[in-house]
Coordinates of C-alpha atoms in Angstrom, one line a residue:
X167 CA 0.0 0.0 0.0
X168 CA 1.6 3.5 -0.9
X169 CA 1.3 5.7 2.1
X170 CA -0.7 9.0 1.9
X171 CA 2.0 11.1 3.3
X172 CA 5.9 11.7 2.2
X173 CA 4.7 9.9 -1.3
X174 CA 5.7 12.1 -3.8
X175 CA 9.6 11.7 -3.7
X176 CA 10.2 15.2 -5.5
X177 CA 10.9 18.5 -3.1
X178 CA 9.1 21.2 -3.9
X179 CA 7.1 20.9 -6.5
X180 CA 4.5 23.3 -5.9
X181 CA 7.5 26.1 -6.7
X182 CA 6.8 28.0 -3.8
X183 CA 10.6 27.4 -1.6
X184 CA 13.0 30.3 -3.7
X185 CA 15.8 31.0 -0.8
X186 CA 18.1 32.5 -3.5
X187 CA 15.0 35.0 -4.5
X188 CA 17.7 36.8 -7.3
X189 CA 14.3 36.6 -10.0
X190 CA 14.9 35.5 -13.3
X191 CA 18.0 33.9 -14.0
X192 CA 19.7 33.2 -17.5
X193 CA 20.6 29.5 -18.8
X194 CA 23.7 30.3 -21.4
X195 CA 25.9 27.7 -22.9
X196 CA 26.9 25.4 -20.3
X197 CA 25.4 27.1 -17.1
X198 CA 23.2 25.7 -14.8
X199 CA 21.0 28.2 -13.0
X200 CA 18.5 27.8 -10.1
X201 CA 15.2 29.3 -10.5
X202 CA 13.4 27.9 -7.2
X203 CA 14.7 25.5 -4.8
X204 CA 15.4 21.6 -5.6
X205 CA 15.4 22.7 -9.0
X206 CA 17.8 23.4 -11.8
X207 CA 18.6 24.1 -15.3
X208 CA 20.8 23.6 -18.3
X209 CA 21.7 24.8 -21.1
X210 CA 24.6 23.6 -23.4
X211 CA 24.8 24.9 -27.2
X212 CA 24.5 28.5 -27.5
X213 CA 21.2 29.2 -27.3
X214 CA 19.4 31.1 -24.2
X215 CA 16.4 31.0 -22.1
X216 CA 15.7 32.4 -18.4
X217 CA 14.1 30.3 -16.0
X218 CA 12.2 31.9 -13.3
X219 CA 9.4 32.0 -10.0
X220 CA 5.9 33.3 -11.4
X221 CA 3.5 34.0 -8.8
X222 CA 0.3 31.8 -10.1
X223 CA -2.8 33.3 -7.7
X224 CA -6.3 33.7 -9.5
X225 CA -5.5 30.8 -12.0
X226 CA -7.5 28.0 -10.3
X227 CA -3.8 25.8 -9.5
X228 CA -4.7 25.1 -5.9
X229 CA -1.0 26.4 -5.0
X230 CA 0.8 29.9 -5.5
X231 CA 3.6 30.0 -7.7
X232 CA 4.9 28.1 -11.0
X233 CA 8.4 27.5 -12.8
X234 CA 9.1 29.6 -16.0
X235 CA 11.3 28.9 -18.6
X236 CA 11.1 31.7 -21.6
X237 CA 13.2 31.3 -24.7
X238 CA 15.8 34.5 -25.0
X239 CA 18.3 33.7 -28.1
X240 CA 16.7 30.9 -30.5
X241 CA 17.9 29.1 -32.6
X242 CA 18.6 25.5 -34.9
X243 CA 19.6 22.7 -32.2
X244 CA 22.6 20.6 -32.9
X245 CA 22.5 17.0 -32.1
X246 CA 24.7 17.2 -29.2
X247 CA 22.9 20.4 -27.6
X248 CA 20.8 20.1 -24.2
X249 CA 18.5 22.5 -22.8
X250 CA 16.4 21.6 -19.9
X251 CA 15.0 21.9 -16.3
X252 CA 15.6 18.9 -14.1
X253 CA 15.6 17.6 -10.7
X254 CA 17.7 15.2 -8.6
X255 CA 15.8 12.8 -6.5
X256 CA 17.7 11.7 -3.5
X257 CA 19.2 8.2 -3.4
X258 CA 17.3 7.2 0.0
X259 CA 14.1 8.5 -1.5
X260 CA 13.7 6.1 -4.4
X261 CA 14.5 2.7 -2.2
X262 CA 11.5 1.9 -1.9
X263 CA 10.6 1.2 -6.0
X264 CA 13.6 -1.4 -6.0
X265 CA 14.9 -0.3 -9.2
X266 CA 17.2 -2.5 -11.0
X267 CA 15.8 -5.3 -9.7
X268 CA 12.7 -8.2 -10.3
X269 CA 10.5 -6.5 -7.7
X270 CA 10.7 -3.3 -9.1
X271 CA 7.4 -1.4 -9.1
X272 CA 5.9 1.4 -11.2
X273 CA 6.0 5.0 -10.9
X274 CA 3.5 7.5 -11.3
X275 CA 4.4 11.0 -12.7
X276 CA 2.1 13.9 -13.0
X277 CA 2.4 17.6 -13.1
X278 CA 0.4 20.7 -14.4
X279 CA 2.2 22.6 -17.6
X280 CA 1.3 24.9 -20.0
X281 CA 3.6 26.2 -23.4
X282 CA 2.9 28.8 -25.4
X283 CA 4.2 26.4 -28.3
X284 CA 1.6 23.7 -28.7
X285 CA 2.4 20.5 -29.7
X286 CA 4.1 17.1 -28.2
X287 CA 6.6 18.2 -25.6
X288 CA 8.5 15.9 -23.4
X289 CA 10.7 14.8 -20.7
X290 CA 12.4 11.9 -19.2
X291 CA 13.2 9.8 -16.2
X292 CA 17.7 8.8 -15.7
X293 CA 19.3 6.9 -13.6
X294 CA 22.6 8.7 -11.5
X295 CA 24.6 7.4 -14.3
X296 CA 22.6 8.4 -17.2
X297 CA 23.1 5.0 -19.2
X298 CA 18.9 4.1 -18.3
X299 CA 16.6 6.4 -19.2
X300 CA 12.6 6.2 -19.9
X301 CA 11.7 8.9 -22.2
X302 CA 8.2 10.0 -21.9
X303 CA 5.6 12.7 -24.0
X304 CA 2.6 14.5 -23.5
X305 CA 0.5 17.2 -25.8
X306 CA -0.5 20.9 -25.0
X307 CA -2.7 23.3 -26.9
X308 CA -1.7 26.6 -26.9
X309 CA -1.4 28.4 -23.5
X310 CA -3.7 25.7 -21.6
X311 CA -3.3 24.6 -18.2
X312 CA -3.2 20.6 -18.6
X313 CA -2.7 18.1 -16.3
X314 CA -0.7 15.6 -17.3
X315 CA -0.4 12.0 -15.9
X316 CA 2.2 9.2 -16.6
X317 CA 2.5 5.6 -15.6
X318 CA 6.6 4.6 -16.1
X319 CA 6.7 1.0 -16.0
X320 CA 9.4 -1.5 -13.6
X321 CA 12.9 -1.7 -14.4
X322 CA 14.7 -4.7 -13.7
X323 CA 18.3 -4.2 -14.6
X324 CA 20.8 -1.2 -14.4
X325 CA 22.2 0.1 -11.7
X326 CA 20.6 2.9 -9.1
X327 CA 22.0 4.5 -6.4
X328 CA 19.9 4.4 -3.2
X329 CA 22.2 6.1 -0.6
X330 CA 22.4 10.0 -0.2
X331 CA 23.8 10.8 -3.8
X332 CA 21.2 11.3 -7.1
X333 CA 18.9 7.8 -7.2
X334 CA 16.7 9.3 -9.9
X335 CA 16.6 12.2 -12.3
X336 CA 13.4 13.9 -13.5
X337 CA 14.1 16.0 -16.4
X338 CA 11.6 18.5 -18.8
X339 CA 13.2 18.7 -22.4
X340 CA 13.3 22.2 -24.0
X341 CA 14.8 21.0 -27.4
X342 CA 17.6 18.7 -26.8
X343 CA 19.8 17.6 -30.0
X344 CA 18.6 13.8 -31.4
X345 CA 22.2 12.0 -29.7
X346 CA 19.9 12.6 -26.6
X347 CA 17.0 12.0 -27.3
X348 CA 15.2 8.1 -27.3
X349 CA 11.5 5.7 -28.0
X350 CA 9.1 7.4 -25.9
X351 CA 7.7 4.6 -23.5
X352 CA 10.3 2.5 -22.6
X353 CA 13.6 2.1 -20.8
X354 CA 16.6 2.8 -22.8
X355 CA 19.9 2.2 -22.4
X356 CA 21.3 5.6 -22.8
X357 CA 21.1 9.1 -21.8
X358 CA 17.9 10.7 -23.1
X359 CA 17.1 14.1 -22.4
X360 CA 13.6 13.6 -24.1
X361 CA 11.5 12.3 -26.8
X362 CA 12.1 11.8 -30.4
X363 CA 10.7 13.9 -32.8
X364 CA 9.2 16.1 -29.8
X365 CA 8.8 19.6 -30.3
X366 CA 11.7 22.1 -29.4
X367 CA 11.2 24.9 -27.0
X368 CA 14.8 26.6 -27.9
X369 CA 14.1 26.8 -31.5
X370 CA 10.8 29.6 -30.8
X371 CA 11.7 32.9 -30.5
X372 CA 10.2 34.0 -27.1
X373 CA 8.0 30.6 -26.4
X374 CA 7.1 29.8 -23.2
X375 CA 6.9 26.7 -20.8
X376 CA 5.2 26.8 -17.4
X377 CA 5.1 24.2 -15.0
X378 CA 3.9 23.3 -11.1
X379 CA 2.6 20.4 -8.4
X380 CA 5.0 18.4 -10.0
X381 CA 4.9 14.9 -8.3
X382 CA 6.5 11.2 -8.7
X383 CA 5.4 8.4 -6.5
X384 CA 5.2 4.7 -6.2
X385 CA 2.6 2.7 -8.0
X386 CA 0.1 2.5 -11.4
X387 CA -1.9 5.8 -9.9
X388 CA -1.7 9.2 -10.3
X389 CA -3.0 10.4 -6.7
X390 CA -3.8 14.2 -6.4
X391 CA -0.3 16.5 -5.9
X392 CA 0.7 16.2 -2.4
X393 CA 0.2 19.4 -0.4
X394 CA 2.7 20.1 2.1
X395 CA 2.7 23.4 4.6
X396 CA 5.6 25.9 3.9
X397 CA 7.5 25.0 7.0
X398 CA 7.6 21.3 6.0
X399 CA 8.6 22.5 2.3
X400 CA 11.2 24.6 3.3
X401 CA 12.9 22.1 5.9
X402 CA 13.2 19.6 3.1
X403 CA 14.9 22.0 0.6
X404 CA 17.5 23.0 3.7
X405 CA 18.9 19.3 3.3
X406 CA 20.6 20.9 0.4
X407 CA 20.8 24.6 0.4
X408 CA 20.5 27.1 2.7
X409 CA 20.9 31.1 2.9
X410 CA 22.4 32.4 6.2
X411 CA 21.6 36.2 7.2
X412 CA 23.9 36.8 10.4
X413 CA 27.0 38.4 11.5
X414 CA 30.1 36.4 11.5
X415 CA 33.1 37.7 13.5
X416 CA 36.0 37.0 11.9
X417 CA 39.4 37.4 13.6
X418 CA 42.4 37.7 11.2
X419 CA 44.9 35.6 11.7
X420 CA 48.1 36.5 9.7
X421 CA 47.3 36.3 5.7
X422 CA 43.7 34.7 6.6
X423 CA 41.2 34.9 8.5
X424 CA 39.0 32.2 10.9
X425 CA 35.2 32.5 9.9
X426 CA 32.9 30.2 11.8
X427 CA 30.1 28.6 10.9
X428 CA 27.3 28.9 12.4
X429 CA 25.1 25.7 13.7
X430 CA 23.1 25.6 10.9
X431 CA 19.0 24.5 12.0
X432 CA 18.6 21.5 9.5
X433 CA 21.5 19.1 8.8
X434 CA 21.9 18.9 5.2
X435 CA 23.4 15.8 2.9
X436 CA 26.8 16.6 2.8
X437 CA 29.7 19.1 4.7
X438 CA 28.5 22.2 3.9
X439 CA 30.8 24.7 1.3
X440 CA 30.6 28.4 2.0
X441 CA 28.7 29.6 -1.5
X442 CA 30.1 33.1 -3.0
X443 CA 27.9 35.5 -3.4
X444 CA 29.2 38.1 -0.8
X445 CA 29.0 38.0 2.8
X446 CA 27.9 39.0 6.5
X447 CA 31.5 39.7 8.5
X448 CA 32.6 42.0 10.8
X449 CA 36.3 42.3 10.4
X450 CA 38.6 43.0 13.4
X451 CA 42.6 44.3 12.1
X452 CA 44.9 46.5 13.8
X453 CA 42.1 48.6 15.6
X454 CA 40.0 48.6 12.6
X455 CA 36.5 47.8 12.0
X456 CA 35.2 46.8 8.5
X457 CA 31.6 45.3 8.0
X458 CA 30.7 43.7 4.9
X459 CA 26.7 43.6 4.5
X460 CA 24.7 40.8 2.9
X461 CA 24.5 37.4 2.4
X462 CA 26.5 34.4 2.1
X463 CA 25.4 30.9 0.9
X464 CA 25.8 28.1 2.8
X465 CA 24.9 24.8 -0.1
X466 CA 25.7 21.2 0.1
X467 CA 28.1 19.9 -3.0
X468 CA 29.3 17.0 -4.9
X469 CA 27.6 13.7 -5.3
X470 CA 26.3 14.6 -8.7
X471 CA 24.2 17.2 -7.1
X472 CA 22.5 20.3 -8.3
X473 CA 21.9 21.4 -5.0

């Protein structure tokens, strides 16, 4: 029996956790930018799209706030390009589908998504090593909220990691190049991005692709999207990032200086690597006092992780 609570093994996919907040960010050749927490992006053959938070009130979604992605600088897609917006799922997380192996058992997938391009769009599921995928498709009209439900059937060989690096990988195709793209519908042994012959996002001048209450569970059923209170949300996405606003003395000590870090309230997946953008220190040298305001980034690495 799937349980009613914790089953959909994505984080956030209601779009509402943003701890960066810097708005809309742009996906360049070989960038990977974070438009909400849990979730990233990727862009790799010269192209350019933003991704960003939309607030989604008085549209009948049942939650707040959506994922954008908006093409920027179109254009023909080679066969090795990849442009898309993807989450890691959490080795401990997918344990309990037994991938790989003869018990495996189903997944359901299901999210809401509309496109300013209509046509057959797609996705696909990987493994951490990117040699299984299971490409999948589904059809919009034009600017129309759909909801969109898919059943992705056992695996019984490969290899998935279960522990605290990436078990799964769900991924949204914005025009990936054919070399990564597979047969909608089944496992394949390779890394596909998406569908073939699925439409491409990148190649439409200022199309757009919108996307919330994205959920994966176990089983042959689509159950309605999970809906989790902020605080609950927001814990799970501090497992792998988190923003610290404080004030850090930091005593110089010859050529350095000794920054502590503080206790940080939810213990996240890995030891924790000071992020770069700026900085909350008050600086004590020589009788001198020098305070540098803002915000430093506390975010777990490594592990194949975007976050």
């Amino acid at each position: 029996t799937t349980a009613t609570q914790g089953r959909n093994m994505l984080i956030n996919g209601e779009m509402v956790a943003n701890q960066r907040s810097n708005g809309g960010q742009n996906v360049n050749n070989s960038s990977s930018k974070y438009p909400v927490d849990r979730w990233h992006s990727r862009g790799e053959g010269g192209k350019n799209f933003t991704v960003s938070q939309i607030a989604g009130a008085s549209q009948g979604l049942g939650v707040r706030h959506y994922m954008r992605a908006q093409i920027t600088t179109h254009g023909s897609v080679g066969s090795h390009d990849i442009f898309n917006i993807r989450q890691n799922i959490a080795g401990y997380n997918v344990q309990r589908i037994n991938l790989g192996e003869s018990t495996c058992d189903s997944m359901a997938l299901s999210f809401t998504v509309r496109s300013s391009l209509a046509g057959t769009h797609s996705g696909a599921i990987q493994n951490s090593a990117q040699n299984r995928s299971y490409p999948f498709t589904y059809t919009l009209a034009q600017n129309t909220w759909t909801e969109v439900k898919i059943i992705i059937p056992p695996i019984t060989s490969g290899s998935f990691n279960e522990d605290n690096g990436v078990g799964l990988r769900v991924v949204f195709d914005l025009g990936s190049g054919n070399n990564f793209r597979g047969t909608a519908g089944q496992w394949n042994s390779a890394q596909n991005e998406g569908a073939t012959g699925a439409v491409r996002l990148i190649e439409n001048a200022n199309a757009t692709w919108d996307i919330t209450k994205v959920q994966l569970e176990e089983g042959t059923t689509c159950t309605p999207f999970e809906k989790k209170l902020y605080a609950d949300v927001i814990r799970d996405c501090m497992r792998y990032y988190q923003k610290v606003n404080s004030s850090i003395i930091s005593p110089i000590q010859g050529n350095g200086a000794r920054i502590p870090i503080p206790i940080l309230p939810i213990e996240m997946r890995s030891g924790p690597s000071p992020g770069t953008d700026g900085g909350t220190f008050t600086e004590f040298s020589s009788g001198t006092t020098r305070t540098i305001t803002g915000f430093y980034s506390v975010s777990s690495k490594g592990g194949g992780y975007a976050q």
